[in-house]
mmCIF file of C-alpha atoms in Angstrom:
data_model
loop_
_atom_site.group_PDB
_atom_site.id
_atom_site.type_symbol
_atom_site.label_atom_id
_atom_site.label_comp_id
_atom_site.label_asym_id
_atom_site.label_seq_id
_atom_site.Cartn_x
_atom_site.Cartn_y
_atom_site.Cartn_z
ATOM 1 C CA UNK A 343 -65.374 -154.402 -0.666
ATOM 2 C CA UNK A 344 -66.657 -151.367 -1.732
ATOM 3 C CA UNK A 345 -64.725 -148.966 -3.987
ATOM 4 C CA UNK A 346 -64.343 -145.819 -1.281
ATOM 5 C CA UNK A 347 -63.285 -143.396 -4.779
ATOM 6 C CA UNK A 348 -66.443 -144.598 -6.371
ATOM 7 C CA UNK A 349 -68.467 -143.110 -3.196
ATOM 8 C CA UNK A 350 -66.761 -140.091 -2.911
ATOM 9 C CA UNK A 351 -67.436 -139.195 -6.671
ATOM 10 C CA UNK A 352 -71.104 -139.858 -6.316
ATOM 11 C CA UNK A 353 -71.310 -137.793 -3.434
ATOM 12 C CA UNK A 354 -69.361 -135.069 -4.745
ATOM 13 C CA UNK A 355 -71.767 -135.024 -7.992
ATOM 14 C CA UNK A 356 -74.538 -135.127 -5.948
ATOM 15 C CA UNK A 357 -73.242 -132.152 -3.758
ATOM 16 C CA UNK A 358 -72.572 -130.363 -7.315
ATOM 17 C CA UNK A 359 -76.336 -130.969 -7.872
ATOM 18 C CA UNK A 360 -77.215 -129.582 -4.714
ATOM 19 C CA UNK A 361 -75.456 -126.322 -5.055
ATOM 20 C CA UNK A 362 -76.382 -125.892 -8.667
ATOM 21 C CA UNK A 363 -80.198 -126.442 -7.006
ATOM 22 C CA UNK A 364 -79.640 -123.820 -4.669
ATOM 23 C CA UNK A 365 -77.780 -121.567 -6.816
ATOM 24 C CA UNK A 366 -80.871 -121.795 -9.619
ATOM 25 C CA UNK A 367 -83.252 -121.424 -6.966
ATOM 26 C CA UNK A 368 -81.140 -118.539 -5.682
ATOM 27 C CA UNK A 369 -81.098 -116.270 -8.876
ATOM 28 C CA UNK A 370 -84.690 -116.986 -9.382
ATOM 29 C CA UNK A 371 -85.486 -115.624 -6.263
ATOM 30 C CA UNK A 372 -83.514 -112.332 -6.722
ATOM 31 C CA UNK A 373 -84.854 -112.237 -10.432
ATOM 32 C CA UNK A 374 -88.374 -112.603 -8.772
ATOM 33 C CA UNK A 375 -87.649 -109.497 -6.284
ATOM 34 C CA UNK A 376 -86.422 -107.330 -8.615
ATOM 35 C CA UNK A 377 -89.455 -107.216 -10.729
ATOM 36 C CA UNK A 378 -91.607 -107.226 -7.562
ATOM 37 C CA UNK A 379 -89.716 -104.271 -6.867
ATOM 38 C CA UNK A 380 -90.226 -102.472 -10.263
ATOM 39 C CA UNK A 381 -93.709 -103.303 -9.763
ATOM 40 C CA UNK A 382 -94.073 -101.504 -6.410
ATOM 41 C CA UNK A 383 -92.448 -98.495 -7.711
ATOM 42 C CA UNK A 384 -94.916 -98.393 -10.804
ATOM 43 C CA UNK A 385 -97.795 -98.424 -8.236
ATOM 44 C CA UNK A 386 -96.553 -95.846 -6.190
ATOM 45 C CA UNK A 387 -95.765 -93.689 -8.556
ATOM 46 C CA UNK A 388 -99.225 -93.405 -9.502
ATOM 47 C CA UNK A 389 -100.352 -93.128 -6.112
ATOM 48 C CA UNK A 390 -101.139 -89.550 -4.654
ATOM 49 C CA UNK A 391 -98.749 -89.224 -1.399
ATOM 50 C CA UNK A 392 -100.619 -86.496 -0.177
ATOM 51 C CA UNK A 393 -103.695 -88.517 0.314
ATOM 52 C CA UNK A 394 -102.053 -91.323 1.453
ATOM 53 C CA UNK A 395 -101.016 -88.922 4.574
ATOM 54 C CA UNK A 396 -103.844 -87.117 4.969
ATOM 55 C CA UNK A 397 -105.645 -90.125 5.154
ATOM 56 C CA UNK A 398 -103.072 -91.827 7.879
ATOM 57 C CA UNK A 399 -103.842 -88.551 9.548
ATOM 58 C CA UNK A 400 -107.445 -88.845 9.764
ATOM 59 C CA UNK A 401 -107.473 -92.146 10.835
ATOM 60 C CA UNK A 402 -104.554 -91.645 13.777
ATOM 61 C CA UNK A 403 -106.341 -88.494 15.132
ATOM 62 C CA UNK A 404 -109.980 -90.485 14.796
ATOM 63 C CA UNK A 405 -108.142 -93.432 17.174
ATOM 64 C CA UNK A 406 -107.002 -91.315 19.424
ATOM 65 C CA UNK A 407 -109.841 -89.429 20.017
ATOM 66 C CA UNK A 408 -111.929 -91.897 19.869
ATOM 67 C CA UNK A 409 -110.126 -93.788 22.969
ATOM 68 C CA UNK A 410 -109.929 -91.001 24.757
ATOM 69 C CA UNK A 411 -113.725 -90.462 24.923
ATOM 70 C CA UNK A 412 -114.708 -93.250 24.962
ATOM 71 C CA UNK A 413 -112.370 -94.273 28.019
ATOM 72 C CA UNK A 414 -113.147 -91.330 29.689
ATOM 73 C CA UNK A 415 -117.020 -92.099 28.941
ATOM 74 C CA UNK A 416 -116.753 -95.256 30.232
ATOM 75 C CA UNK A 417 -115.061 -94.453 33.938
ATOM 76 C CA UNK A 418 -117.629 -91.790 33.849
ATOM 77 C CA UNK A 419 -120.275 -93.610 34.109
ATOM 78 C CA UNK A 420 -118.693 -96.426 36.340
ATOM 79 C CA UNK A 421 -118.615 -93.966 39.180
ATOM 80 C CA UNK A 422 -121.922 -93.448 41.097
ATOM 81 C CA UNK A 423 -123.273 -89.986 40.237
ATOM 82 C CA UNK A 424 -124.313 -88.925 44.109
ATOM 83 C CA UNK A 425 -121.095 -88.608 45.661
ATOM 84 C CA UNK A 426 -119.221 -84.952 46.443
ATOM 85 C CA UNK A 427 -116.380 -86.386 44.171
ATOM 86 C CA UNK A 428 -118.850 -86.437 41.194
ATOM 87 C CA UNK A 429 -120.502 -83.245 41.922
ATOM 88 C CA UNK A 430 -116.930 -81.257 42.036
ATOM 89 C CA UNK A 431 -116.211 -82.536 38.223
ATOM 90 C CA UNK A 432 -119.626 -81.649 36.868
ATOM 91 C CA UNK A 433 -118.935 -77.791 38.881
ATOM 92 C CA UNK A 434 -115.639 -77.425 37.576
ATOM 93 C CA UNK A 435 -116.679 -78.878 34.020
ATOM 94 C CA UNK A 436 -119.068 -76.118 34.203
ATOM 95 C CA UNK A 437 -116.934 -73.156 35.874
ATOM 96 C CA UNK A 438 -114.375 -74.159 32.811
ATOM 97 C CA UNK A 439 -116.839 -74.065 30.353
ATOM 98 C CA UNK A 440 -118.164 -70.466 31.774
ATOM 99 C CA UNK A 441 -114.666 -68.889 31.725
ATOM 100 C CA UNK A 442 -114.296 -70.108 27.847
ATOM 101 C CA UNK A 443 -117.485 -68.659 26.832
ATOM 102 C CA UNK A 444 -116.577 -65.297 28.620
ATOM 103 C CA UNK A 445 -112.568 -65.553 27.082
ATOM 104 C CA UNK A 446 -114.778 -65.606 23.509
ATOM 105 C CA UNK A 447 -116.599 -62.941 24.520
ATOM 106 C CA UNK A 448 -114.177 -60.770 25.515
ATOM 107 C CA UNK A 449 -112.324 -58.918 22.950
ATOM 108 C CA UNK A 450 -108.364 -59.347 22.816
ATOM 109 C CA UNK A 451 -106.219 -56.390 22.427
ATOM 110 C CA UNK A 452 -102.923 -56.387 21.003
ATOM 111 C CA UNK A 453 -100.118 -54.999 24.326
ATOM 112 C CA UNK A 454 -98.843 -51.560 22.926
ATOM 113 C CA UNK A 455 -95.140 -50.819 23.123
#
């Protein structure tokens, strides 16, 4: 029969093993993330922040325009143009556009007190 001490120690050596594995493989890993980190840092430090936003700007206020129209566009144009519906967006669209040419023209004066 079998020596059941003689198991146990090879099973506790090879569970030492293990965690030493894991523990190695552990400390690599942070090792490995700290100089990722550093890294990072370095890059954004040279970047210019200000850009970076006015860029993310741009781009956000492009998308949302852009879906706006282009939705707006596109339901447009799915509705048949002879119907009274149709016709009473096109002459409001138009009455608006009249009353912001005339608010232009129009000079504004300051209310006295």
């Amino acid at each position: 029969m079998a020596d059941p001490t003689a198991n146990s120690t090879s099973t506790d050596a090879g569970e030492a093993e293990a965690l030493k594995s894991i523990s190695d493989a552990m400390r690599d890993a942070v090792q490995n993330a700290t100089e990722d980190a550093a890294k990072v840092k370095e890059k954004l430090a040279g970047m210019d922040v200000g850009r970076s936003l006015s860029r993310f700007a741009y781009t956000s206020s492009y998308m949302v325009s852009y879906g706006i129209v282009y939705g707006t566009v596109f339901i447009a144009r799915a509705i048949p143009q002879d119907n009274p519906i149709v016709e009473g967006f096109i002459d409001g669209g138009r009455a608006a556009l009249d009353a912001l040419n005339e608010a232009k023209e129009t000079p504004v004066t300051a209310p006295t007190t």
